[in-house]
Amino acid sequence: MTDPPTDPPTDPPTERFPAGFLWGAATSAYQIEGAVREGGRTPSIWDTFSHTPGRTAGGETGDLAVNHYHRYRDDVALMAELGLNAYRFSVSWSRVQPTGRGPAVQVGLDFYRRLVDELLAKGIRPAITLYHWDLPQELEDAGGWPERDTAYRFAEYAKIVGEALGDRVEQWITLNEPWCSAFLGYGSGVHAPGRTHPAAALRAAHHLNLAHGLATSALRSVTPARNQVAISLNSAVVRPLSQDPADLVAVRTIDDLANGVFHGPLLHGAYPRTLFAATASVTDWSHVRDGDLAAIHQPLDALGLNYYTPTLVSAASGTTGIPRADGHGTGAHSPWPGADDVAFHRTPGERTEMGWTIDPTGLHELIMRYRHEAPDLPLYVTENGAAYDDRPGPDGRVHDPERIAYLHGHLSAVRRAITDGADVRGYYLWSLMDNFEWAYGYGKRFGAVYVDHGTLARTPKSSARWYAAAARTGALPAVAG
């Protein structure tokens, strides 16, 4: 008879996370579900984009992904084994409402009903993201997010899902990283739908804001008052290359385009005036109509923050060869409308496989920014994680000490922010398992669970076991030297 496994040493009791803290993991529909032609589902913009030659690494698509649609029970059992008490997933809009209009396809909703029931049966709190970048292709054909009508279609969709699941799901996130949807999808074109029109990107940003506000009202009209409605922003931590006044102006420009364009209307009911000035050559902002800001400025119940790496900028020193190491792909077109005079620099330090610098201080800085900007608003870290070149060893196990160190550093930053007065209530690791990483295909592995993309076998990495111990104890296990 052998002794049961024991958790590794943890931080002192005085440094534990608060009782009730959510230890979760996150995924998105197109990245894991597969079954793209089942149950009435129709193509989304990511189906179209990934099937367009040259758009994704190796021409890879999410057609199968990791087949979560058929393996969700096993995946939920794995979550329970790892001690997760929360799971953030997204709903595929075109699985529920194939044309983006009209009544729901019940077989599509039934998949999410079964998933929610399975999570609740295992004691795992579901958190639904309504939109994680997979717009129904038919709505894109009608103009997509640069068109105002898309916001109203989104509100109708939100109401459908809220009516179906609002009695059992208490945590709702309207949009995931609307910056990526607007500026990578319609500005640089490195994300679906792959358009490269700066003015369209700014219109898309506004209509995504409007969609959030309208969907928030729609959800609250059909779900219990106890439910939380939030949004997840990939707010940038923008730092200057120097204290030169021109570099500080560059910081202001990028902060407005990365952050103020969303949290201005969401939190304060207005866009930054400096944003209007910086983008005057691109748009006159006439797409903002009377009543829009009031519709957007709905009281939030919480705010989700997604963080990976800081951004380092300066004023451009010339008109040619301006560096754009902003971590958002290598497309020929910039995702930063009106910011042609800003240079982006590689931040110093160790990097993940994405080329992103590892800097937990940025997560603390981001949390504290919103602690001061919206002091009464509960915060969740809805994405944080790292890609590494994970491979099974001779023993069949997947050892990823780099990810353990990454998680320890960033969770320590979260705990320090809580000590400093921030109301952070949960952390969602990105991601539960290796999956389709958008334009990078299957080559970038963010998962705590290794997926063999040939057999789809799941193998928890050593980081998954480490994270499970943190979830069980509420304290961070030691990191091997």
mmCIF file of C-alpha atoms in Angstrom, residues 286-434:
data_model
loop_
_atom_site.group_PDB
_atom_site.id
_atom_site.type_symbol
_atom_site.label_atom_id
_atom_site.label_comp_id
_atom_site.label_asym_id
_atom_site.label_seq_id
_atom_site.Cartn_x
_atom_site.Cartn_y
_atom_site.Cartn_z
ATOM 1 C CA SER A 286 -20.326 60.550 -37.232
ATOM 2 C CA HIS A 287 -21.264 56.896 -36.713
ATOM 3 C CA VAL A 288 -21.752 57.734 -33.007
ATOM 4 C CA ARG A 289 -25.427 58.676 -32.776
ATOM 5 C CA ASP A 290 -27.474 60.394 -30.118
ATOM 6 C CA GLY A 291 -28.287 57.943 -27.360
ATOM 7 C CA ASP A 292 -25.466 55.532 -28.173
ATOM 8 C CA LEU A 293 -23.281 56.454 -25.222
ATOM 9 C CA ALA A 294 -26.172 56.102 -22.794
ATOM 10 C CA ALA A 295 -26.938 52.673 -24.260
ATOM 11 C CA ILE A 296 -23.305 51.612 -23.905
ATOM 12 C CA HIS A 297 -22.840 53.010 -20.399
ATOM 13 C CA GLN A 298 -24.809 50.296 -18.593
ATOM 14 C CA PRO A 299 -23.711 49.544 -15.029
ATOM 15 C CA LEU A 300 -21.336 46.588 -15.073
ATOM 16 C CA ASP A 301 -21.466 43.901 -12.401
ATOM 17 C CA ALA A 302 -17.811 42.998 -12.969
ATOM 18 C CA LEU A 303 -14.945 43.552 -15.377
ATOM 19 C CA GLY A 304 -12.816 40.858 -16.964
ATOM 20 C CA LEU A 305 -9.156 41.594 -17.664
ATOM 21 C CA ASN A 306 -7.058 39.586 -20.126
ATOM 22 C CA TYR A 307 -3.315 40.074 -19.818
ATOM 23 C CA TYR A 308 -0.262 38.532 -21.482
ATOM 24 C CA THR A 309 2.524 41.099 -21.971
ATOM 25 C CA PRO A 310 3.160 44.867 -21.801
ATOM 26 C CA THR A 311 3.534 47.232 -24.765
ATOM 27 C CA LEU A 312 6.546 49.517 -25.250
ATOM 28 C CA VAL A 313 6.216 52.556 -27.519
ATOM 29 C CA SER A 314 7.964 55.723 -28.590
ATOM 30 C CA ALA A 315 7.494 58.509 -31.064
ATOM 31 C CA ALA A 316 8.699 57.397 -34.492
ATOM 32 C CA SER A 317 12.075 58.825 -35.434
ATOM 33 C CA GLY A 318 11.531 58.621 -39.184
ATOM 34 C CA THR A 319 8.930 58.039 -41.851
ATOM 35 C CA THR A 320 10.195 54.669 -43.105
ATOM 36 C CA GLY A 321 10.950 51.416 -41.369
ATOM 37 C CA ILE A 322 8.990 52.318 -38.234
ATOM 38 C CA PRO A 323 9.128 49.289 -35.916
ATOM 39 C CA ARG A 324 5.813 47.665 -35.038
ATOM 40 C CA ALA A 325 6.706 44.924 -32.558
ATOM 41 C CA ASP A 326 3.273 45.116 -30.949
ATOM 42 C CA GLY A 327 2.757 41.366 -30.547
ATOM 43 C CA HIS A 328 -0.231 41.223 -32.901
ATOM 44 C CA GLY A 329 1.107 39.442 -35.957
ATOM 45 C CA THR A 330 3.177 40.566 -38.879
ATOM 46 C CA GLY A 331 0.576 41.801 -41.344
ATOM 47 C CA ALA A 332 1.415 44.557 -43.780
ATOM 48 C CA HIS A 333 -1.340 46.753 -42.358
ATOM 49 C CA SER A 334 -1.337 48.374 -38.932
ATOM 50 C CA PRO A 335 -4.088 47.699 -36.384
ATOM 51 C CA TRP A 336 -3.543 51.205 -34.973
ATOM 52 C CA PRO A 337 -5.541 53.762 -37.026
ATOM 53 C CA GLY A 338 -4.140 57.261 -36.824
ATOM 54 C CA ALA A 339 -0.964 56.098 -35.086
ATOM 55 C CA ASP A 340 1.497 56.022 -37.967
ATOM 56 C CA ASP A 341 3.866 58.235 -35.956
ATOM 57 C CA VAL A 342 4.186 55.688 -33.133
ATOM 58 C CA ALA A 343 6.914 53.046 -32.994
ATOM 59 C CA PHE A 344 6.492 49.755 -31.107
ATOM 60 C CA HIS A 345 9.551 48.145 -29.553
ATOM 61 C CA ARG A 346 10.371 44.667 -28.296
ATOM 62 C CA THR A 347 10.231 44.651 -24.538
ATOM 63 C CA PRO A 348 13.255 43.147 -22.777
ATOM 64 C CA GLY A 349 13.194 39.874 -20.891
ATOM 65 C CA GLU A 350 12.369 36.186 -21.273
ATOM 66 C CA ARG A 351 9.760 35.292 -23.871
ATOM 67 C CA THR A 352 7.125 32.675 -24.509
ATOM 68 C CA GLU A 353 6.714 30.839 -27.822
ATOM 69 C CA MET A 354 4.496 33.723 -28.958
ATOM 70 C CA GLY A 355 7.477 36.055 -28.625
ATOM 71 C CA TRP A 356 5.734 37.846 -25.764
ATOM 72 C CA THR A 357 7.820 39.079 -22.863
ATOM 73 C CA ILE A 358 7.064 37.552 -19.466
ATOM 74 C CA ASP A 359 6.330 40.436 -17.095
ATOM 75 C CA PRO A 360 3.975 39.799 -14.147
ATOM 76 C CA THR A 361 4.380 43.411 -12.984
ATOM 77 C CA GLY A 362 2.195 44.396 -15.922
ATOM 78 C CA LEU A 363 -0.697 42.334 -14.579
ATOM 79 C CA HIS A 364 -0.422 43.999 -11.168
ATOM 80 C CA GLU A 365 -0.264 47.404 -12.863
ATOM 81 C CA LEU A 366 -3.330 46.634 -14.964
ATOM 82 C CA ILE A 367 -5.388 45.442 -12.008
ATOM 83 C CA MET A 368 -4.466 48.468 -9.940
ATOM 84 C CA ARG A 369 -5.348 50.805 -12.794
ATOM 85 C CA TYR A 370 -8.914 49.535 -12.747
ATOM 86 C CA ARG A 371 -8.920 49.424 -8.950
ATOM 87 C CA HIS A 372 -8.494 53.202 -9.096
ATOM 88 C CA GLU A 373 -10.539 53.858 -12.233
ATOM 89 C CA ALA A 374 -13.578 51.853 -11.105
ATOM 90 C CA PRO A 375 -13.036 51.247 -7.379
ATOM 91 C CA ASP A 376 -16.389 49.557 -6.714
ATOM 92 C CA LEU A 377 -16.195 47.141 -9.644
ATOM 93 C CA PRO A 378 -15.274 43.498 -8.939
ATOM 94 C CA LEU A 379 -12.479 42.248 -11.207
ATOM 95 C CA TYR A 380 -11.680 38.861 -12.706
ATOM 96 C CA VAL A 381 -8.571 37.868 -14.609
ATOM 97 C CA THR A 382 -10.453 36.173 -17.430
ATOM 98 C CA GLU A 383 -7.359 35.204 -19.436
ATOM 99 C CA ASN A 384 -3.698 34.794 -18.606
ATOM 100 C CA GLY A 385 -1.283 32.145 -19.764
ATOM 101 C CA ALA A 386 1.680 31.239 -21.924
ATOM 102 C CA ALA A 387 2.532 29.163 -24.987
ATOM 103 C CA TYR A 388 5.515 26.840 -24.853
ATOM 104 C CA ASP A 389 6.827 24.064 -27.078
ATOM 105 C CA ASP A 390 5.447 21.299 -24.891
ATOM 106 C CA ARG A 391 6.232 17.693 -25.754
ATOM 107 C CA PRO A 392 5.797 14.378 -23.940
ATOM 108 C CA GLY A 393 8.946 12.986 -22.376
ATOM 109 C CA PRO A 394 10.153 9.364 -22.534
ATOM 110 C CA ASP A 395 7.828 8.575 -19.615
ATOM 111 C CA GLY A 396 4.821 9.877 -21.551
ATOM 112 C CA ARG A 397 4.415 12.804 -19.188
ATOM 113 C CA VAL A 398 4.506 16.437 -20.235
ATOM 114 C CA HIS A 399 6.739 18.512 -17.993
ATOM 115 C CA ASP A 400 6.415 22.279 -18.431
ATOM 116 C CA PRO A 401 8.350 23.989 -15.641
ATOM 117 C CA GLU A 402 8.414 27.251 -17.641
ATOM 118 C CA ARG A 403 4.619 27.476 -17.482
ATOM 119 C CA ILE A 404 4.631 26.720 -13.757
ATOM 120 C CA ALA A 405 7.062 29.595 -13.210
ATOM 121 C CA TYR A 406 4.893 31.831 -15.421
ATOM 122 C CA LEU A 407 1.746 30.979 -13.459
ATOM 123 C CA HIS A 408 3.452 31.408 -10.098
ATOM 124 C CA GLY A 409 4.696 34.859 -11.107
ATOM 125 C CA HIS A 410 1.377 36.088 -12.462
ATOM 126 C CA LEU A 411 -0.752 34.610 -9.678
ATOM 127 C CA SER A 412 1.623 36.202 -7.187
ATOM 128 C CA ALA A 413 0.946 39.519 -8.936
ATOM 129 C CA VAL A 414 -2.805 38.924 -8.553
ATOM 130 C CA ARG A 415 -2.414 38.141 -4.870
ATOM 131 C CA ARG A 416 -0.308 41.274 -4.367
ATOM 132 C CA ALA A 417 -3.012 43.353 -6.044
ATOM 133 C CA ILE A 418 -5.589 41.862 -3.675
ATOM 134 C CA THR A 419 -3.341 42.783 -0.747
ATOM 135 C CA ASP A 420 -3.132 46.289 -2.212
ATOM 136 C CA GLY A 421 -6.910 46.624 -2.116
ATOM 137 C CA ALA A 422 -8.115 45.295 -5.466
ATOM 138 C CA ASP A 423 -11.329 43.272 -5.449
ATOM 139 C CA VAL A 424 -10.139 40.400 -7.657
ATOM 140 C CA ARG A 425 -12.520 37.460 -7.347
ATOM 141 C CA GLY A 426 -11.148 34.885 -9.747
ATOM 142 C CA TYR A 427 -8.505 33.789 -12.238
ATOM 143 C CA TYR A 428 -9.132 31.903 -15.481
ATOM 144 C CA LEU A 429 -6.063 30.218 -16.904
ATOM 145 C CA TRP A 430 -5.716 30.398 -20.672
ATOM 146 C CA SER A 431 -6.165 27.755 -21.627
ATOM 147 C CA LEU A 432 -7.648 24.528 -20.338
ATOM 148 C CA MET A 433 -6.031 22.552 -23.157
ATOM 149 C CA ASP A 434 -4.018 22.953 -26.314
#
